[in-house]
mmCIF file with all atom_site columns, C-alpha atoms in Angstrom:
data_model
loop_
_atom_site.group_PDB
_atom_site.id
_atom_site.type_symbol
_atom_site.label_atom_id
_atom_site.label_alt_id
_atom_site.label_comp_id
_atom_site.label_asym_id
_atom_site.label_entity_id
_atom_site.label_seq_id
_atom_site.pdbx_PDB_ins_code
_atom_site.Cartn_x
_atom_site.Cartn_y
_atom_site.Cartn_z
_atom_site.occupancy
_atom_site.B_iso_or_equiv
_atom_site.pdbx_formal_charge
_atom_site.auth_seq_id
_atom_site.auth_comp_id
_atom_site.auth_asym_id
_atom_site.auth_atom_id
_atom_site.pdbx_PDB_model_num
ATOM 1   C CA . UNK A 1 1   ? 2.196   -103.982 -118.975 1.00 50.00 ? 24  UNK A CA 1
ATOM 2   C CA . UNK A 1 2   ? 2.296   -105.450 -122.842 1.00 55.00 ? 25  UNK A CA 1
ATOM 3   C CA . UNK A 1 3   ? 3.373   -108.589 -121.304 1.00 55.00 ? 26  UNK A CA 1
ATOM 4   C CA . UNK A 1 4   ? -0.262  -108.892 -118.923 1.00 56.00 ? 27  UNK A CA 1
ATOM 5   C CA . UNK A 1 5   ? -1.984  -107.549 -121.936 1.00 54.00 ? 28  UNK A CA 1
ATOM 6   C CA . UNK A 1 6   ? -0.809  -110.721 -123.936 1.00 55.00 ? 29  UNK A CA 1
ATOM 7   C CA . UNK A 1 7   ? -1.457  -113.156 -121.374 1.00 57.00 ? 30  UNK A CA 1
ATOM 8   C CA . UNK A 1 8   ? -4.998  -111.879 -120.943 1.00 62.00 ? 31  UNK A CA 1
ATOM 9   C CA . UNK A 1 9   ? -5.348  -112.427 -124.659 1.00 64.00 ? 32  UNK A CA 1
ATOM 10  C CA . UNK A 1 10  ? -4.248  -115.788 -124.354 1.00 76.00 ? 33  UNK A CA 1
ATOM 11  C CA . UNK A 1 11  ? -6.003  -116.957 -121.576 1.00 80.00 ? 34  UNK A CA 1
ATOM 12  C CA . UNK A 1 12  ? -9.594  -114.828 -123.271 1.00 80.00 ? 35  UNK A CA 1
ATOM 13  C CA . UNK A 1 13  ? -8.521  -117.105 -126.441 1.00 80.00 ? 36  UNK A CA 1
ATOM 14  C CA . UNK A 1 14  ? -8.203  -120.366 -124.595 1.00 79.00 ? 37  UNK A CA 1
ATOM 15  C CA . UNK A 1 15  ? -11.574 -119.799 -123.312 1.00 80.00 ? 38  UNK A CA 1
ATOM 16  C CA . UNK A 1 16  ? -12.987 -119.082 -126.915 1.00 80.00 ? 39  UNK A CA 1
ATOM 17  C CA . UNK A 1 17  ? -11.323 -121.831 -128.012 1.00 78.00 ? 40  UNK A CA 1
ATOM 18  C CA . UNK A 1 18  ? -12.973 -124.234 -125.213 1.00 77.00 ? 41  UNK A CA 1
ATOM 19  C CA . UNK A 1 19  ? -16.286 -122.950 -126.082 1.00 80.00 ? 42  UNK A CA 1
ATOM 20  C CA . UNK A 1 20  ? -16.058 -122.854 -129.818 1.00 77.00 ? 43  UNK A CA 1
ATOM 21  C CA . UNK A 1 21  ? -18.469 -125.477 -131.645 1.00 75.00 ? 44  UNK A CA 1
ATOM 22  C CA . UNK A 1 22  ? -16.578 -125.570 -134.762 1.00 75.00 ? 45  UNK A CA 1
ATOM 23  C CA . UNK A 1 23  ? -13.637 -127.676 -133.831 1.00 70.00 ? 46  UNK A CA 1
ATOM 24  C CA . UNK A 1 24  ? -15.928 -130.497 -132.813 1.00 70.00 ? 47  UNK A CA 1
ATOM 25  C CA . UNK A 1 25  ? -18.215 -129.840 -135.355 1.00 77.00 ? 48  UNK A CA 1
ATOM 26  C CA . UNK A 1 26  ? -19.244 -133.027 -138.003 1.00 76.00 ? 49  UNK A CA 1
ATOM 27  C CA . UNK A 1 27  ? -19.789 -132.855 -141.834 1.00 82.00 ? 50  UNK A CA 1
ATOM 28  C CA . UNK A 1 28  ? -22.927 -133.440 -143.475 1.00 80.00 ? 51  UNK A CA 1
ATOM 29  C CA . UNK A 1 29  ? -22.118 -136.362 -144.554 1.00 85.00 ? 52  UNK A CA 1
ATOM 30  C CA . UNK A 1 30  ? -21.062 -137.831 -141.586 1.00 84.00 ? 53  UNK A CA 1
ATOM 31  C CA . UNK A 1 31  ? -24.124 -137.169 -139.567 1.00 81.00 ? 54  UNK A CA 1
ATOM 32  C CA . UNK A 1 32  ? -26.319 -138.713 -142.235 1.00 80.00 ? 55  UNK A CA 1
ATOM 33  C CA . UNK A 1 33  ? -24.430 -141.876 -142.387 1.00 84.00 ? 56  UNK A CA 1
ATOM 34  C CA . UNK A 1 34  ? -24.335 -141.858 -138.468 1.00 81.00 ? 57  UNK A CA 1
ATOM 35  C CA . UNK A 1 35  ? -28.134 -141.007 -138.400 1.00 78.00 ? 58  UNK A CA 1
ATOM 36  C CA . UNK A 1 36  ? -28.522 -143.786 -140.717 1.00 80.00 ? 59  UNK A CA 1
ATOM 37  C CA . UNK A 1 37  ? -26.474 -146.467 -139.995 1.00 80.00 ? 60  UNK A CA 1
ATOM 38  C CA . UNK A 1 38  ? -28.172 -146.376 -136.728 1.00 75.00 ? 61  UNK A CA 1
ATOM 39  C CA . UNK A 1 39  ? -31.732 -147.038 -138.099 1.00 76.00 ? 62  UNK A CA 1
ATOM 40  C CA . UNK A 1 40  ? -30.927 -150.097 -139.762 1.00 77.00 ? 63  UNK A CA 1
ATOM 41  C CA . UNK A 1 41  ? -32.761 -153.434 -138.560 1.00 74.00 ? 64  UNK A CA 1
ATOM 42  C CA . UNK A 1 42  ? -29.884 -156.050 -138.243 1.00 78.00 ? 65  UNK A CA 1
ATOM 43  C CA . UNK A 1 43  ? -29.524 -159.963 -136.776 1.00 79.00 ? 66  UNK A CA 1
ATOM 44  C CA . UNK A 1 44  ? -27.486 -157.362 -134.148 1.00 77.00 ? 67  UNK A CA 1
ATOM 45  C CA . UNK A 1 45  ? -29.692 -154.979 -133.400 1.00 76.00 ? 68  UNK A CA 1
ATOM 46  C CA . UNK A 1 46  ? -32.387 -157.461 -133.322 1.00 78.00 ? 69  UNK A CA 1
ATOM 47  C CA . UNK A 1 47  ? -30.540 -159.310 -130.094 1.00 81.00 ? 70  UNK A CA 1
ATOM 48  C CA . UNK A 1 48  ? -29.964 -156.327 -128.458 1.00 79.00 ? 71  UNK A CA 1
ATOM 49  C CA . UNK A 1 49  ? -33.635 -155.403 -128.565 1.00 79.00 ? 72  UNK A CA 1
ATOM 50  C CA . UNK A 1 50  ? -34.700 -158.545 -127.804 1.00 81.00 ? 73  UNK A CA 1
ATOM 51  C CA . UNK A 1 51  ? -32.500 -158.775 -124.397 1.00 83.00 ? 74  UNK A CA 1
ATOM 52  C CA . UNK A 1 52  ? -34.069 -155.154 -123.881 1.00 83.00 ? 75  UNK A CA 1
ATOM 53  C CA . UNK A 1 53  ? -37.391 -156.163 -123.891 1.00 83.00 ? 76  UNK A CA 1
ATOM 54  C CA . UNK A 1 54  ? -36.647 -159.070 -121.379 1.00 86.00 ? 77  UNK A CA 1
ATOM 55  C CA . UNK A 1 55  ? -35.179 -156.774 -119.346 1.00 87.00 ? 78  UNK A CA 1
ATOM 56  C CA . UNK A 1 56  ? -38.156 -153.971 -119.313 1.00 86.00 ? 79  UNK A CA 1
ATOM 57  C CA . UNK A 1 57  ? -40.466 -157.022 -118.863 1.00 88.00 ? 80  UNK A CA 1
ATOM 58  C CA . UNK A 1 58  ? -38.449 -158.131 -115.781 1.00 89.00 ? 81  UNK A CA 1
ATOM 59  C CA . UNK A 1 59  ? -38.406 -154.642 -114.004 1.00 90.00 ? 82  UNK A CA 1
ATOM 60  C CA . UNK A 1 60  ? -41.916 -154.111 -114.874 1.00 89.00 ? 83  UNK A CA 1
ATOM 61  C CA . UNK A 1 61  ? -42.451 -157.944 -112.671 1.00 90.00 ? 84  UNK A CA 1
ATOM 62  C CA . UNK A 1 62  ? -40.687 -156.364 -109.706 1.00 91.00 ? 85  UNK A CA 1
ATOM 63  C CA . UNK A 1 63  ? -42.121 -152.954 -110.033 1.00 89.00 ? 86  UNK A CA 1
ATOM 64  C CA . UNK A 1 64  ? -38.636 -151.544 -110.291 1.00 88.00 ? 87  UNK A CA 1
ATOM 65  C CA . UNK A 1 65  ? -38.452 -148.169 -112.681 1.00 87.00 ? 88  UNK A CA 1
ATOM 66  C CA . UNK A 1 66  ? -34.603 -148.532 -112.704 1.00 88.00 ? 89  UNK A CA 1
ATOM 67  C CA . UNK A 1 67  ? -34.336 -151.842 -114.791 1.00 86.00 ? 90  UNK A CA 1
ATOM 68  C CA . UNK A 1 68  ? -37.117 -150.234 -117.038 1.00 85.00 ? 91  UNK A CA 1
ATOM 69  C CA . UNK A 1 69  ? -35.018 -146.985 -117.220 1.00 84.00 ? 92  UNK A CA 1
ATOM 70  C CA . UNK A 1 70  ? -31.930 -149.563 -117.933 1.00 83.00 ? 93  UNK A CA 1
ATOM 71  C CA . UNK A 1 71  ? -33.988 -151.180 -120.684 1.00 83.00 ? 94  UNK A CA 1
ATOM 72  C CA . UNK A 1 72  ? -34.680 -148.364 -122.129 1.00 78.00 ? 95  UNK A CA 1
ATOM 73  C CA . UNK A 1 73  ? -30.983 -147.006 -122.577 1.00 76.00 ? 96  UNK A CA 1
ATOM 74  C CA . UNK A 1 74  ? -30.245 -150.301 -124.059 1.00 76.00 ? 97  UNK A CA 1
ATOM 75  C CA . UNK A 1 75  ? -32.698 -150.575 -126.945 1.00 72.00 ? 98  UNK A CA 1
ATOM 76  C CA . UNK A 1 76  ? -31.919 -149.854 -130.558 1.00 72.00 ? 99  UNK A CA 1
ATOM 77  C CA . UNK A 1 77  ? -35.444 -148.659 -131.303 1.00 78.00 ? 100 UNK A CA 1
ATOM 78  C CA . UNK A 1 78  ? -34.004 -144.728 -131.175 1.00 78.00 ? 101 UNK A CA 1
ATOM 79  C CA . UNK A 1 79  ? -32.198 -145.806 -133.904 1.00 81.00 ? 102 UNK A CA 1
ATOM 80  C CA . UNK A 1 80  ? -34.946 -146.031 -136.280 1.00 83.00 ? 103 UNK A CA 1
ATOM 81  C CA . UNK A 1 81  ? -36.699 -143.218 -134.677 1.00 84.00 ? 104 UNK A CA 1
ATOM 82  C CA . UNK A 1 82  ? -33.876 -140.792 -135.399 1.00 84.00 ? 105 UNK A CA 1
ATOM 83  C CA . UNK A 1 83  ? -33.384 -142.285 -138.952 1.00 87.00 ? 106 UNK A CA 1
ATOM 84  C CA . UNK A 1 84  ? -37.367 -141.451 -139.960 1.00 89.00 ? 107 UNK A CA 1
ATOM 85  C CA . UNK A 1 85  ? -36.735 -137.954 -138.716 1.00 88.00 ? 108 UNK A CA 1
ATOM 86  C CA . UNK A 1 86  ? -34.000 -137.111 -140.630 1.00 88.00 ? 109 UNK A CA 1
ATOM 87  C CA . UNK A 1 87  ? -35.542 -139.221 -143.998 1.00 88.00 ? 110 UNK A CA 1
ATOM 88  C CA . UNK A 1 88  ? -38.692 -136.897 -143.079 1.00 90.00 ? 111 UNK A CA 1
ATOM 89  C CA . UNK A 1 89  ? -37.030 -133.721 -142.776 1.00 89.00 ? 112 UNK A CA 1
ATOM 90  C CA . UNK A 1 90  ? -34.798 -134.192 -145.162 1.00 88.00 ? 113 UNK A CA 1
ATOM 91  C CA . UNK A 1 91  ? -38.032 -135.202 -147.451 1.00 89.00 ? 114 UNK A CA 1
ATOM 92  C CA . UNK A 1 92  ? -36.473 -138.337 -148.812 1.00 87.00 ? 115 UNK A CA 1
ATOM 93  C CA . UNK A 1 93  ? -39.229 -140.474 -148.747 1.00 90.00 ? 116 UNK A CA 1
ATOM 94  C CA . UNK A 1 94  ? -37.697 -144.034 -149.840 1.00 90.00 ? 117 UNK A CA 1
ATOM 95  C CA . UNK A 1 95  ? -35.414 -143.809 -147.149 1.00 88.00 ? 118 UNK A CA 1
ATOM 96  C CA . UNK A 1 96  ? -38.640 -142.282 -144.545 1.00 90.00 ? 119 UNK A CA 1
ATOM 97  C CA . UNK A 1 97  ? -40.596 -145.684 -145.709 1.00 92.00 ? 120 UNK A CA 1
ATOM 98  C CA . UNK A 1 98  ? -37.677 -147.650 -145.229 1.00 90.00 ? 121 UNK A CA 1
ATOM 99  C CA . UNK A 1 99  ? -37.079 -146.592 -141.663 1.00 89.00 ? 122 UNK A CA 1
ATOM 100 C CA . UNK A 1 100 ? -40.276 -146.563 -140.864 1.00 91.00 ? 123 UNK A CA 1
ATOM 101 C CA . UNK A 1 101 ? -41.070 -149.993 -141.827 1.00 91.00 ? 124 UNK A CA 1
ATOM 102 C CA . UNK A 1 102 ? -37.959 -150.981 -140.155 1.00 87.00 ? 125 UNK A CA 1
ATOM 103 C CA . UNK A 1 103 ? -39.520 -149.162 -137.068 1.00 88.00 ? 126 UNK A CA 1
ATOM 104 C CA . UNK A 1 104 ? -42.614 -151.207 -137.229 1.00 89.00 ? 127 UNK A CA 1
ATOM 105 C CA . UNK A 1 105 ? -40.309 -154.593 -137.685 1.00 87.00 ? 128 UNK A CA 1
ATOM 106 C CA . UNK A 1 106 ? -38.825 -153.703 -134.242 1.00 83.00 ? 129 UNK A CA 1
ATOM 107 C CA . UNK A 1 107 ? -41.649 -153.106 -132.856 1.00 83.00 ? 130 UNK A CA 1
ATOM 108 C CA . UNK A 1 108 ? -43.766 -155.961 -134.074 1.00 86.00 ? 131 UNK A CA 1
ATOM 109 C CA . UNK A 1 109 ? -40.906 -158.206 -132.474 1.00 80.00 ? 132 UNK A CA 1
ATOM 110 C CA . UNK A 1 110 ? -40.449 -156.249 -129.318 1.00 75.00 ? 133 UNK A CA 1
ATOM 111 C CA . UNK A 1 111 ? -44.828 -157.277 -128.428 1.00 80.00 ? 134 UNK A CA 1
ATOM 112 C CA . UNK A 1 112 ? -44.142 -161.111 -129.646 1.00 81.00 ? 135 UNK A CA 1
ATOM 113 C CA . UNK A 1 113 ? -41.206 -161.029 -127.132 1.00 70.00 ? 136 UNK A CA 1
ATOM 114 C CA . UNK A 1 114 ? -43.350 -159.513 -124.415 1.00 64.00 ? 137 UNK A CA 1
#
């Protein structure tokens, strides 16, 4: 019977452990450098956007909401959306103007494309 008892245990902590958030957790740290390495405007990100906007401007030709919906998961513009929230909450405002400016780069370039 102690035997069962101790498997139970076992299998009740694998579950735990499969549902715990902690081991997959990230720093502070490494979410703001994430968060904000993903807002910045580069020769890159620039490209990408670029090829996005063909693409969006193409499906939205053939009336097709797929390549729009494809166009959309391709374009860096989250990027700098994400990166003004987390300058805003986290109320540093150099960083919020930064992004944000950044924001209206992309999409200042994304209407001359179009």
């Amino acid at each position: 019977m102690d035997l069962k008892k101790r498997k139970k245990e076992t299998v009740i902590e694998t579950i735990k452990k499969g549902f715990s958030l902690k081991e997959d957790s990230a720093s502070h740290e490494e979410i703001h450098m994430r968060l904000l390495d993903g807002g910045k405007v580069t020769g890159t990100n620039m490209g990408v956007l670029i090829c996005a906007m063909i693409i969006a401007s193409v499906g939205l030709n053939m009336s097709s909401t797929a390549v729009i919906i494809g166009a959309m998961l391709i374009s860096h513009i989250m990027g700098s959306i994400l990166a003004s929230a987390y300058a805003s909450v986290s109320a540093d405002y150099s960083l919020l103007r930064k992004y944000v400016l950044g924001f209206g780069l992309q999409v200042a370039i994304s209407i001359t494309v179009l």
